[in-house]
CSV table of C-alpha atoms in Angstrom, one decimal:
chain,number,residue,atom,x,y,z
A,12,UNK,CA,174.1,142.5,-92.4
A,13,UNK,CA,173.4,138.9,-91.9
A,14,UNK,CA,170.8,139.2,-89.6
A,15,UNK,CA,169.1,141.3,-92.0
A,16,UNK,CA,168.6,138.5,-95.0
A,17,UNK,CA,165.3,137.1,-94.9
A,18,UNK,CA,164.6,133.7,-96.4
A,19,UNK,CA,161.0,132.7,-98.5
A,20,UNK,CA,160.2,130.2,-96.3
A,21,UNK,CA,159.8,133.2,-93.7
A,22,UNK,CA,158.5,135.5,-95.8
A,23,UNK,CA,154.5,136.1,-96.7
A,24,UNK,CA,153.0,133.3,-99.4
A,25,UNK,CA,152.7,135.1,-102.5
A,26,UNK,CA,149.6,135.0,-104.3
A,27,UNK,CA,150.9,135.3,-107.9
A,28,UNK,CA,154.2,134.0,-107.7
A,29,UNK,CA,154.6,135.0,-111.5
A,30,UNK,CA,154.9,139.2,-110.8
A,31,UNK,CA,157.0,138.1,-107.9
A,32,UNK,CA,158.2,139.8,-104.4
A,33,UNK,CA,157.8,143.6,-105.3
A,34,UNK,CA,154.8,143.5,-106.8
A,35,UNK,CA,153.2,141.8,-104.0
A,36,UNK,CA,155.1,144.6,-101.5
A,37,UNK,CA,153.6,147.3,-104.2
A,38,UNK,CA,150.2,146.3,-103.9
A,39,UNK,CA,150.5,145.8,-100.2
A,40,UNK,CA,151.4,149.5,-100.0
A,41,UNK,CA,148.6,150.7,-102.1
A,42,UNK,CA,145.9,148.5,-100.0
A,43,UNK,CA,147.6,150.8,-97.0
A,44,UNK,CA,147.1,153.8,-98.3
A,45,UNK,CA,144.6,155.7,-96.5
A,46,UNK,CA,144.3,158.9,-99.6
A,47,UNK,CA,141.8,157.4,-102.1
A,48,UNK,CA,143.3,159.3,-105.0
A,49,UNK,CA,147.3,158.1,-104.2
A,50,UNK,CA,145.5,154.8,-103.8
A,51,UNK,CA,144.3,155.4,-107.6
A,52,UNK,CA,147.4,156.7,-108.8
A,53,UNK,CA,149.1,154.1,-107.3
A,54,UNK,CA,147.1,151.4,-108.7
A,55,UNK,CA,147.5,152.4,-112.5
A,56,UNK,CA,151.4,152.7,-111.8
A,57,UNK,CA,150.9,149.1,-110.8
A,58,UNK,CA,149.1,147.7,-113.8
A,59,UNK,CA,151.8,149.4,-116.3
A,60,UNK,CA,154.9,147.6,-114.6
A,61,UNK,CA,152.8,144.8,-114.7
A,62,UNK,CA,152.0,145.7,-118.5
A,63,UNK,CA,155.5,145.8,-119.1
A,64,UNK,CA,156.6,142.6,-117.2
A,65,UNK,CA,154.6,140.8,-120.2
A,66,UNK,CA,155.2,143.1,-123.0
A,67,UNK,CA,154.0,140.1,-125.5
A,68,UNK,CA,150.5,140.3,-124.3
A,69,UNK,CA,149.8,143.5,-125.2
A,70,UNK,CA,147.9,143.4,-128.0
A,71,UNK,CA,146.0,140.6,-126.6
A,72,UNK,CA,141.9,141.1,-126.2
A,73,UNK,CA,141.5,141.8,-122.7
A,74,UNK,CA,144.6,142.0,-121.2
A,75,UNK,CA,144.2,145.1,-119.3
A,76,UNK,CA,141.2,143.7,-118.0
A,77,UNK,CA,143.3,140.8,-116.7
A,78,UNK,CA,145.4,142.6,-115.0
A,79,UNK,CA,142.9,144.6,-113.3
A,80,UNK,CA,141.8,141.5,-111.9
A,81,UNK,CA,145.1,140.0,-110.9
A,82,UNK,CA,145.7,143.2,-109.2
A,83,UNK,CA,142.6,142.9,-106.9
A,84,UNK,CA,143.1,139.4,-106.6
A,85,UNK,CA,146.9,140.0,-105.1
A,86,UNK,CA,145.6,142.3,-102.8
A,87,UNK,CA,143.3,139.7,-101.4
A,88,UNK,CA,140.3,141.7,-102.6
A,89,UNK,CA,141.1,144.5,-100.1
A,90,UNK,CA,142.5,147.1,-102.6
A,91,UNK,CA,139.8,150.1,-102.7
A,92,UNK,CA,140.3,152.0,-106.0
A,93,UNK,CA,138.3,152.4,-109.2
A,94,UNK,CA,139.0,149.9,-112.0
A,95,UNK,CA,137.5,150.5,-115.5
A,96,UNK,CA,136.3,147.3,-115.4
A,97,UNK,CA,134.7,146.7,-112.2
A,98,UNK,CA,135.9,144.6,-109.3
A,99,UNK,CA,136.0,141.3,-109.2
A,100,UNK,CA,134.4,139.6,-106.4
A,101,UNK,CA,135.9,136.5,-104.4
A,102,UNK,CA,132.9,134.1,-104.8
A,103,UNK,CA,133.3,134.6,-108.6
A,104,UNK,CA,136.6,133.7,-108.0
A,105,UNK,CA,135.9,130.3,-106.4
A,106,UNK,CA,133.3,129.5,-108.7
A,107,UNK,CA,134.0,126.1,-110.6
A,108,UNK,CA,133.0,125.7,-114.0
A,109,UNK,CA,130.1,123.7,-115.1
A,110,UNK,CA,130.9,120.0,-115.9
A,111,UNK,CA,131.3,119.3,-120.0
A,112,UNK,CA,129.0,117.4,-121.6
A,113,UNK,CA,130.9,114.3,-123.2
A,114,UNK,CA,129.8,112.6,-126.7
A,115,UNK,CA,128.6,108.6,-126.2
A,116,UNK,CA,131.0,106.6,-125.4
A,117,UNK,CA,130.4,103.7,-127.5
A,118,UNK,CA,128.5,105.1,-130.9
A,119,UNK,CA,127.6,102.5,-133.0
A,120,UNK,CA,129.3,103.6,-136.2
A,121,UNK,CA,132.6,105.0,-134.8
A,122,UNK,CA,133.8,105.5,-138.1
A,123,UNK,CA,131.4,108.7,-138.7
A,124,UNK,CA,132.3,110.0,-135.2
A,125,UNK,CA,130.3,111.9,-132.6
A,126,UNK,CA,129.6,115.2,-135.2
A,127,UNK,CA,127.7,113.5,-137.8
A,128,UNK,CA,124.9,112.7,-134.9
A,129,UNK,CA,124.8,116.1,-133.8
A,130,UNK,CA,124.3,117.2,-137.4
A,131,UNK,CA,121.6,114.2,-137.7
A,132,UNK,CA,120.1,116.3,-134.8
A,133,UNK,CA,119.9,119.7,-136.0
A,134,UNK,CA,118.5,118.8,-139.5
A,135,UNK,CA,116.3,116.8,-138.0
A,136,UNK,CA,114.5,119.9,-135.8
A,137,UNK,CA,114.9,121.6,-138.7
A,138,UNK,CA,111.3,122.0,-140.8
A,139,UNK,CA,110.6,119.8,-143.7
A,140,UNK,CA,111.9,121.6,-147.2
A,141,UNK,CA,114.5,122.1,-149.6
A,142,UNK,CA,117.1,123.5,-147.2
A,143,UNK,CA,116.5,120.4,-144.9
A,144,UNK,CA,117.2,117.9,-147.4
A,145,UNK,CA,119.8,120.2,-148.7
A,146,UNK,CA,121.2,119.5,-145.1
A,147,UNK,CA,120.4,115.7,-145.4
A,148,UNK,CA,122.2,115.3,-148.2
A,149,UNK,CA,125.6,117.3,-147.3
A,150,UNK,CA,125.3,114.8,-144.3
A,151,UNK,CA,125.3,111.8,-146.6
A,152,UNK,CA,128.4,112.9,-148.9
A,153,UNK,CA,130.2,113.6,-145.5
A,154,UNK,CA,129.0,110.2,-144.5
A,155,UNK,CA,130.5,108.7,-146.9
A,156,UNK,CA,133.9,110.1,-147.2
A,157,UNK,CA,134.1,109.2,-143.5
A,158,UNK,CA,133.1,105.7,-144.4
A,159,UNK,CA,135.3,106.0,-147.2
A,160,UNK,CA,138.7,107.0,-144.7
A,161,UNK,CA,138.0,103.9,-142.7
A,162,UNK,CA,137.3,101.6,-145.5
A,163,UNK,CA,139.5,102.4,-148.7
A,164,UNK,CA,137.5,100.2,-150.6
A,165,UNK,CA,134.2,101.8,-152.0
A,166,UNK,CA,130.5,101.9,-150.3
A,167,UNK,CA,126.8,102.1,-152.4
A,168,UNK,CA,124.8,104.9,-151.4
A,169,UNK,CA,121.8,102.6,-150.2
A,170,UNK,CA,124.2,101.9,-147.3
A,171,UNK,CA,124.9,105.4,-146.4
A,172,UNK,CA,121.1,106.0,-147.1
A,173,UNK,CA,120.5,103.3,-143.9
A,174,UNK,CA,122.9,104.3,-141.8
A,175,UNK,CA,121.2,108.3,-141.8
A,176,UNK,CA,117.6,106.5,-141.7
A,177,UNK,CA,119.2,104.6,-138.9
A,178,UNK,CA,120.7,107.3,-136.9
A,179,UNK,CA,118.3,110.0,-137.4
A,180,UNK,CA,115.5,107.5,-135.8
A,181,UNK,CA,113.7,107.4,-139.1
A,182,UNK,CA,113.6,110.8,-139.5
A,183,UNK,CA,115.6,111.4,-142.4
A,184,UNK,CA,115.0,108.4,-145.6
A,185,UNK,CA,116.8,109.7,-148.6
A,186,UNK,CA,116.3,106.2,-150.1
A,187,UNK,CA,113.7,107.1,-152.5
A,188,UNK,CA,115.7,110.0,-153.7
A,189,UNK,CA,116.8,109.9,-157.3
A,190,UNK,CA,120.0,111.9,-156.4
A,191,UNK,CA,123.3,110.3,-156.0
A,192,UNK,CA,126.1,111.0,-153.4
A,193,UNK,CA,129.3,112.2,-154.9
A,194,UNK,CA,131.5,109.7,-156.8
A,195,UNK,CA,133.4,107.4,-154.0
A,196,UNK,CA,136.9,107.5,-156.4
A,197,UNK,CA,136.7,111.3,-156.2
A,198,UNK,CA,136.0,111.2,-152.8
A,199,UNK,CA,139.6,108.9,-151.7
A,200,UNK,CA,141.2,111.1,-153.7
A,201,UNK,CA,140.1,114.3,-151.8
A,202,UNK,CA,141.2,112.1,-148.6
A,203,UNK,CA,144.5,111.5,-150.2
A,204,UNK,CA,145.6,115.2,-151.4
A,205,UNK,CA,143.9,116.1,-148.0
A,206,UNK,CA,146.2,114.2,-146.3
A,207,UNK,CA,149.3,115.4,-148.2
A,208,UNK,CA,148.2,118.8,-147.6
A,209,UNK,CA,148.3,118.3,-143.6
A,210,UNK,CA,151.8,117.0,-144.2
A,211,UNK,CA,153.9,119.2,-146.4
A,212,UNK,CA,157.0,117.8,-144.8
A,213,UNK,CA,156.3,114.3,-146.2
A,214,UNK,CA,155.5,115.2,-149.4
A,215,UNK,CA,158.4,117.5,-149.5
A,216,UNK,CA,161.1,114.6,-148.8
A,217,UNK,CA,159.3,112.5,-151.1
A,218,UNK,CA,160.0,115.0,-154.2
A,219,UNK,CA,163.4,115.5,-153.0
A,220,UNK,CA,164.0,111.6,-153.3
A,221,UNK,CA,162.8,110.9,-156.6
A,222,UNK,CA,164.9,114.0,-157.9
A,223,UNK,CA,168.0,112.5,-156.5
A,224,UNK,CA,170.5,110.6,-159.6
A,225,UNK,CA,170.3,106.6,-159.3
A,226,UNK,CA,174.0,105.3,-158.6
A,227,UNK,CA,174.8,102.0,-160.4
């Protein structure tokens, strides 16, 4: 009997360590097969244990397709049978993802943050008209609530106004607009009940002090 137990570190590297030891052994024996429509049969017997092994991922977009692909994969690509999804090939496999772009690392304005350019760039290739500075000027009131989270004071518009004419390369001048940017008092207060909404719990222990009896 002894001589019988194998240990792991003799045993064949798994490829998916996650299915574990039969799975691996069940797949081998399907790549063996030499009848192509055991091999088939086989195969979907496969996918539903491995279905069932992660019963929580069911209803998950795409999760048969997944395990399609792990199943090939464990096989080392050598498993011949028809998937509904097509076979997945090794170079695909290997392929690294393309490198993502990163915002500037040292914006002038930090405060607004690395969206409010990218917005500046889209309204800017957008053509001249009402829903451009319609654009422009959803920009500005965003503008200055960010402005307004960094400094809790208050800002004038003609500052906001230079910082977009600045940014957008002189693209977008709002200066000579008779319209005003929203109210900077109603503006922290949106930041304030903003924040108190992202954290019930604070608020919550808050009302449960000042309900508590003062002891004298």
């Amino acid at each position: 009997m002894i001589d019988q137990l194998e240990y792991n570190t003799e045993r064949v590297h798994l490829i998916i360590p996650e299915y574990g030891r039969h799975i691996q052994k069940m797949v081998n024996d399907a790549t063996a097969m030499e009848d192509a429509e055991e091999r088939n049969k086989t195969a979907k017997a496969i996918i539903a244990v491995m279905g069932n092994l992660q019963p929580h991922l069911r209803d998950v977009p795409d999760f048969q397709h997944k395990l399609w692909d792990q199943l090939f994969i464990m096989s080392d690509f050598e498993l011949d049978v028809e998937s509904p999804y097509g076979k997945p090939s090794r170079e695909e496999l290997a392929e690294r993802p393309e490198p993502l772009e990163y915002p500037q690392n040292h914006p002038k304005y930090r405060f607004y943050g690395n969206n409010i350019k990218r917005m500046i760039d889209v309204a800017v290739s957008w053509e001249k008209g009402e829903m451009r500075e319609g654009l422009a000027m959803t920009i500005a009131n965003h503008m200055k609530k960010c402005f307004l989270n960094w400094n809790k004071d208050t800002v004038e518009d003609d500052v906001i106004f230079d910082h977009l004419f600045e940014l957008s390369n002189g693209e977008i001048n709002l200066k000579e607009r008779d319209e005003q940017l929203r109210d900077s008092d109603r503006l922290i207060r949106a930041n304030k009940k903003a924040k108190a909404a992202d954290n019930p719990v604070k608020k919550r222990n808050y009302s449960k002090n000042n309900n508590r009896k003062k002891r004298y």
